[in-house]
Amino acid sequence: MAGSLSTAVRKAVMDGFRTHLAGLPDFNAAESEVLVEYAYSFGVQAAQRVYTGRSRADTPPAALRAGRNHRNETGTFEVNIVVQLPAASPEEADERVDAIGTELEEWLADRKSDQLGIGLTSLYVESWIGDYFGIDGGAGAIRTYTVRRHARLT
């Protein structure tokens, strides 16, 4: 496969995670619905959302050799979880982000090599960073995960 898997990986992860959350009542009822999308949609109002962020990759040059050179791609991308809860404390917003984040971590951990069908040899959470913020009459929280992926491209 030529090119990068960056877009395909992010799309597959968001599609799969959206389907996973849709089967869980704690994340799909009207008052607790989580919007899962490839990119942040500014025109859509959602109190809880998950979307991908920055992506980067290394594709080291293959050594000279007789025959075809194989390329490996190692990259990361961000998954952002944002929660805004009216009449809530920062702790409550953090707890909701934690609940959604735990589902994301578990879902990623359960993916087998290339289970998403796009040529990955591994996919896992590398790290995360969180923060909280005030909103009118409530609180919000954000957690940004760094997800690492590996693939053999050619």
PDB file of C-alpha atoms in Angstrom:
ATOM      1  CA  MET A   1       0.000   0.000   0.000  1.00  0.00           C
ATOM      2  CA  ALA A   2       1.404   3.380  -0.957  1.00  0.00           C
ATOM      3  CA  GLY A   3       1.008   6.618   0.932  1.00  0.00           C
ATOM      4  CA  SER A   4       0.108   7.004   4.577  1.00  0.00           C
ATOM      5  CA  LEU A   5      -2.499   5.273   6.705  1.00  0.00           C
ATOM      6  CA  SER A   6      -3.145   8.378   8.795  1.00  0.00           C
ATOM      7  CA  THR A   7      -6.627   9.179   7.491  1.00  0.00           C
ATOM      8  CA  ALA A   8      -7.714   5.538   7.228  1.00  0.00           C
ATOM      9  CA  VAL A   9      -6.651   4.779  10.809  1.00  0.00           C
ATOM     10  CA  ARG A  10      -8.408   7.790  12.314  1.00  0.00           C
ATOM     11  CA  LYS A  11     -11.579   7.081  10.322  1.00  0.00           C
ATOM     12  CA  ALA A  12     -11.588   3.388  11.305  1.00  0.00           C
ATOM     13  CA  VAL A  13     -11.053   4.203  14.989  1.00  0.00           C
ATOM     14  CA  MET A  14     -13.826   6.809  15.092  1.00  0.00           C
ATOM     15  CA  ASP A  15     -16.260   4.577  13.153  1.00  0.00           C
ATOM     16  CA  GLY A  16     -15.534   1.613  15.417  1.00  0.00           C
ATOM     17  CA  PHE A  17     -15.693   3.596  18.647  1.00  0.00           C
ATOM     18  CA  ARG A  18     -18.971   5.264  17.558  1.00  0.00           C
ATOM     19  CA  THR A  19     -20.491   1.822  16.975  1.00  0.00           C
ATOM     20  CA  HIS A  20     -19.168   0.593  20.341  1.00  0.00           C
ATOM     21  CA  LEU A  21     -20.683   3.515  22.298  1.00  0.00           C
ATOM     22  CA  ALA A  22     -23.996   3.206  20.447  1.00  0.00           C
ATOM     23  CA  GLY A  23     -24.460  -0.176  22.115  1.00  0.00           C
ATOM     24  CA  LEU A  24     -23.960   1.182  25.639  1.00  0.00           C
ATOM     25  CA  PRO A  25     -26.956   2.888  27.324  1.00  0.00           C
ATOM     26  CA  ASP A  26     -24.714   5.090  29.494  1.00  0.00           C
ATOM     27  CA  PHE A  27     -23.407   6.774  26.341  1.00  0.00           C
ATOM     28  CA  ASN A  28     -26.344   6.882  23.920  1.00  0.00           C
ATOM     29  CA  ALA A  29     -29.379   8.066  25.915  1.00  0.00           C
ATOM     30  CA  ALA A  30     -30.546  11.584  25.017  1.00  0.00           C
ATOM     31  CA  GLU A  31     -29.103  13.294  28.103  1.00  0.00           C
ATOM     32  CA  SER A  32     -25.845  11.353  27.983  1.00  0.00           C
ATOM     33  CA  GLU A  33     -25.299  10.969  24.228  1.00  0.00           C
ATOM     34  CA  VAL A  34     -21.703  11.188  23.079  1.00  0.00           C
ATOM     35  CA  LEU A  35     -21.078  12.527  19.574  1.00  0.00           C
ATOM     36  CA  VAL A  36     -18.174  10.644  17.965  1.00  0.00           C
ATOM     37  CA  GLU A  37     -16.811  12.190  14.780  1.00  0.00           C
ATOM     38  CA  TYR A  38     -13.666  12.308  12.664  1.00  0.00           C
ATOM     39  CA  ALA A  39     -13.205  16.052  13.170  1.00  0.00           C
ATOM     40  CA  TYR A  40     -14.724  18.715  15.389  1.00  0.00           C
ATOM     41  CA  SER A  41     -17.921  20.074  13.817  1.00  0.00           C
ATOM     42  CA  PHE A  42     -18.376  23.699  14.816  1.00  0.00           C
ATOM     43  CA  GLY A  43     -21.984  23.866  13.615  1.00  0.00           C
ATOM     44  CA  VAL A  44     -23.121  20.925  15.721  1.00  0.00           C
ATOM     45  CA  GLN A  45     -23.942  21.438  19.385  1.00  0.00           C
ATOM     46  CA  ALA A  46     -23.018  18.523  21.610  1.00  0.00           C
ATOM     47  CA  ALA A  47     -22.331  18.520  25.335  1.00  0.00           C
ATOM     48  CA  GLN A  48     -20.103  15.450  24.997  1.00  0.00           C
ATOM     49  CA  ARG A  49     -17.957  14.681  21.994  1.00  0.00           C
ATOM     50  CA  VAL A  50     -15.012  12.615  20.805  1.00  0.00           C
ATOM     51  CA  TYR A  51     -12.996  13.577  17.719  1.00  0.00           C
ATOM     52  CA  THR A  52      -9.521  13.171  16.273  1.00  0.00           C
ATOM     53  CA  GLY A  53      -6.867  15.848  16.330  1.00  0.00           C
ATOM     54  CA  ARG A  54      -3.320  16.245  15.099  1.00  0.00           C
ATOM     55  CA  SER A  55      -1.592  13.361  13.393  1.00  0.00           C
ATOM     56  CA  ARG A  56       2.082  12.738  12.676  1.00  0.00           C
ATOM     57  CA  ALA A  57       4.169   9.839  11.395  1.00  0.00           C
ATOM     58  CA  ASP A  58       7.691   8.659  10.676  1.00  0.00           C
ATOM     59  CA  THR A  59       8.399   6.703   7.536  1.00  0.00           C
ATOM     60  CA  PRO A  60      12.107   5.953   7.721  1.00  0.00           C
ATOM     61  CA  PRO A  61      13.777   5.339   4.388  1.00  0.00           C
ATOM     62  CA  ALA A  62      14.416   1.727   3.560  1.00  0.00           C
ATOM     63  CA  ALA A  63      17.992   0.557   3.149  1.00  0.00           C
ATOM     64  CA  LEU A  64      19.278  -0.032  -0.338  1.00  0.00           C
ATOM     65  CA  ARG A  65      18.856  -3.627  -1.386  1.00  0.00           C
ATOM     66  CA  ALA A  66      18.137  -5.803  -4.361  1.00  0.00           C
ATOM     67  CA  GLY A  67      14.396  -6.076  -4.930  1.00  0.00           C
ATOM     68  CA  ARG A  68      11.584  -4.064  -3.475  1.00  0.00           C
ATOM     69  CA  ASN A  69      12.203  -1.913  -0.406  1.00  0.00           C
ATOM     70  CA  HIS A  70       9.563  -2.136   2.292  1.00  0.00           C
ATOM     71  CA  ARG A  71       8.353   0.924   4.152  1.00  0.00           C
ATOM     72  CA  ASN A  72       7.174   0.962   7.714  1.00  0.00           C
ATOM     73  CA  GLU A  73       5.087   3.749   9.196  1.00  0.00           C
ATOM     74  CA  THR A  74       5.021   4.600  12.872  1.00  0.00           C
ATOM     75  CA  GLY A  75       2.746   7.428  13.832  1.00  0.00           C
ATOM     76  CA  THR A  76       0.555   9.015  16.430  1.00  0.00           C
ATOM     77  CA  PHE A  77      -2.735  10.832  16.380  1.00  0.00           C
ATOM     78  CA  GLU A  78      -4.785  12.583  19.005  1.00  0.00           C
ATOM     79  CA  VAL A  79      -8.257  11.650  20.191  1.00  0.00           C
ATOM     80  CA  ASN A  80      -9.975  14.461  22.078  1.00  0.00           C
ATOM     81  CA  ILE A  81     -12.807  13.926  24.537  1.00  0.00           C
ATOM     82  CA  VAL A  82     -14.662  17.111  25.495  1.00  0.00           C
ATOM     83  CA  VAL A  83     -17.499  17.286  28.031  1.00  0.00           C
ATOM     84  CA  GLN A  84     -19.515  20.377  28.987  1.00  0.00           C
ATOM     85  CA  LEU A  85     -22.001  19.840  31.813  1.00  0.00           C
ATOM     86  CA  PRO A  86     -24.389  22.563  32.986  1.00  0.00           C
ATOM     87  CA  ALA A  87     -24.878  22.724  36.757  1.00  0.00           C
ATOM     88  CA  ALA A  88     -21.884  20.435  37.314  1.00  0.00           C
ATOM     89  CA  SER A  89     -18.611  20.722  39.170  1.00  0.00           C
ATOM     90  CA  PRO A  90     -15.174  20.292  37.569  1.00  0.00           C
ATOM     91  CA  GLU A  91     -14.940  16.919  39.354  1.00  0.00           C
ATOM     92  CA  GLU A  92     -18.200  15.746  37.751  1.00  0.00           C
ATOM     93  CA  ALA A  93     -16.985  16.833  34.309  1.00  0.00           C
ATOM     94  CA  ASP A  94     -13.671  15.028  34.910  1.00  0.00           C
ATOM     95  CA  GLU A  95     -15.550  11.895  35.990  1.00  0.00           C
ATOM     96  CA  ARG A  96     -17.588  11.893  32.768  1.00  0.00           C
ATOM     97  CA  VAL A  97     -14.454  12.362  30.656  1.00  0.00           C
ATOM     98  CA  ASP A  98     -12.901   9.512  32.606  1.00  0.00           C
ATOM     99  CA  ALA A  99     -15.874   7.235  31.870  1.00  0.00           C
ATOM    100  CA  ILE A 100     -15.713   7.952  28.137  1.00  0.00           C
ATOM    101  CA  GLY A 101     -11.917   7.702  28.159  1.00  0.00           C
ATOM    102  CA  THR A 102     -12.002   4.347  29.896  1.00  0.00           C
ATOM    103  CA  GLU A 103     -14.301   3.025  27.175  1.00  0.00           C
ATOM    104  CA  LEU A 104     -11.896   4.343  24.509  1.00  0.00           C
ATOM    105  CA  GLU A 105      -8.871   2.780  26.211  1.00  0.00           C
ATOM    106  CA  GLU A 106     -10.639  -0.572  26.614  1.00  0.00           C
ATOM    107  CA  TRP A 107     -11.933  -0.539  23.034  1.00  0.00           C
ATOM    108  CA  LEU A 108      -8.454   0.156  21.648  1.00  0.00           C
ATOM    109  CA  ALA A 109      -6.881  -2.487  23.920  1.00  0.00           C
ATOM    110  CA  ASP A 110      -9.301  -5.095  22.563  1.00  0.00           C
ATOM    111  CA  ARG A 111      -8.348  -4.515  18.897  1.00  0.00           C
ATOM    112  CA  LYS A 112      -6.225  -7.381  17.549  1.00  0.00           C
ATOM    113  CA  SER A 113      -3.493  -6.815  14.944  1.00  0.00           C
ATOM    114  CA  ASP A 114      -5.167  -5.496  11.808  1.00  0.00           C
ATOM    115  CA  GLN A 115      -8.665  -6.132  13.157  1.00  0.00           C
ATOM    116  CA  LEU A 116      -9.640  -2.812  11.575  1.00  0.00           C
ATOM    117  CA  GLY A 117      -8.599  -4.197   8.173  1.00  0.00           C
ATOM    118  CA  ILE A 118      -6.181  -1.443   7.168  1.00  0.00           C
ATOM    119  CA  GLY A 119      -2.767  -3.054   7.637  1.00  0.00           C
ATOM    120  CA  LEU A 120      -1.902  -2.136  11.227  1.00  0.00           C
ATOM    121  CA  THR A 121       0.531  -4.220  13.227  1.00  0.00           C
ATOM    122  CA  SER A 122      -0.264  -2.370  16.475  1.00  0.00           C
ATOM    123  CA  LEU A 123      -2.561   0.321  17.848  1.00  0.00           C
ATOM    124  CA  TYR A 124      -2.513   1.501  21.461  1.00  0.00           C
ATOM    125  CA  VAL A 125      -2.860   4.470  23.818  1.00  0.00           C
ATOM    126  CA  GLU A 126       0.550   5.967  24.488  1.00  0.00           C
ATOM    127  CA  SER A 127      -0.427   8.789  26.849  1.00  0.00           C
ATOM    128  CA  TRP A 128      -3.036  11.393  27.681  1.00  0.00           C
ATOM    129  CA  ILE A 129      -3.294  14.887  29.096  1.00  0.00           C
ATOM    130  CA  GLY A 130      -6.363  16.420  30.716  1.00  0.00           C
ATOM    131  CA  ASP A 131      -7.695  19.790  31.744  1.00  0.00           C
ATOM    132  CA  TYR A 132     -10.929  21.358  32.926  1.00  0.00           C
ATOM    133  CA  PHE A 133     -12.685  24.689  32.358  1.00  0.00           C
ATOM    134  CA  GLY A 134     -15.660  26.670  33.554  1.00  0.00           C
ATOM    135  CA  ILE A 135     -18.787  27.267  31.491  1.00  0.00           C
ATOM    136  CA  ASP A 136     -21.811  29.406  32.317  1.00  0.00           C
ATOM    137  CA  GLY A 137     -23.458  27.660  35.237  1.00  0.00           C
ATOM    138  CA  GLY A 138     -21.341  24.529  35.064  1.00  0.00           C
ATOM    139  CA  ALA A 139     -18.014  22.956  34.161  1.00  0.00           C
ATOM    140  CA  GLY A 140     -16.238  21.217  31.354  1.00  0.00           C
ATOM    141  CA  ALA A 141     -13.300  18.889  30.944  1.00  0.00           C
ATOM    142  CA  ILE A 142     -11.084  17.758  28.099  1.00  0.00           C
ATOM    143  CA  ARG A 143      -8.766  14.803  27.746  1.00  0.00           C
ATOM    144  CA  THR A 144      -6.448  14.409  24.773  1.00  0.00           C
ATOM    145  CA  TYR A 145      -5.155  10.909  24.121  1.00  0.00           C
ATOM    146  CA  THR A 146      -2.087  10.182  22.031  1.00  0.00           C
ATOM    147  CA  VAL A 147      -2.669   6.937  20.145  1.00  0.00           C
ATOM    148  CA  ARG A 148       0.338   5.194  18.557  1.00  0.00           C
ATOM    149  CA  ARG A 149       0.113   3.002  15.471  1.00  0.00           C
ATOM    150  CA  HIS A 150       2.517   0.872  13.462  1.00  0.00           C
ATOM    151  CA  ALA A 151       2.080  -0.494   9.949  1.00  0.00           C
ATOM    152  CA  ARG A 152       4.027  -1.966   7.074  1.00  0.00           C
ATOM    153  CA  LEU A 153       3.063   0.059   4.028  1.00  0.00           C
ATOM    154  CA  THR A 154       4.733  -1.828   1.186  1.00  0.00           C
TER     155      THR A 154
END
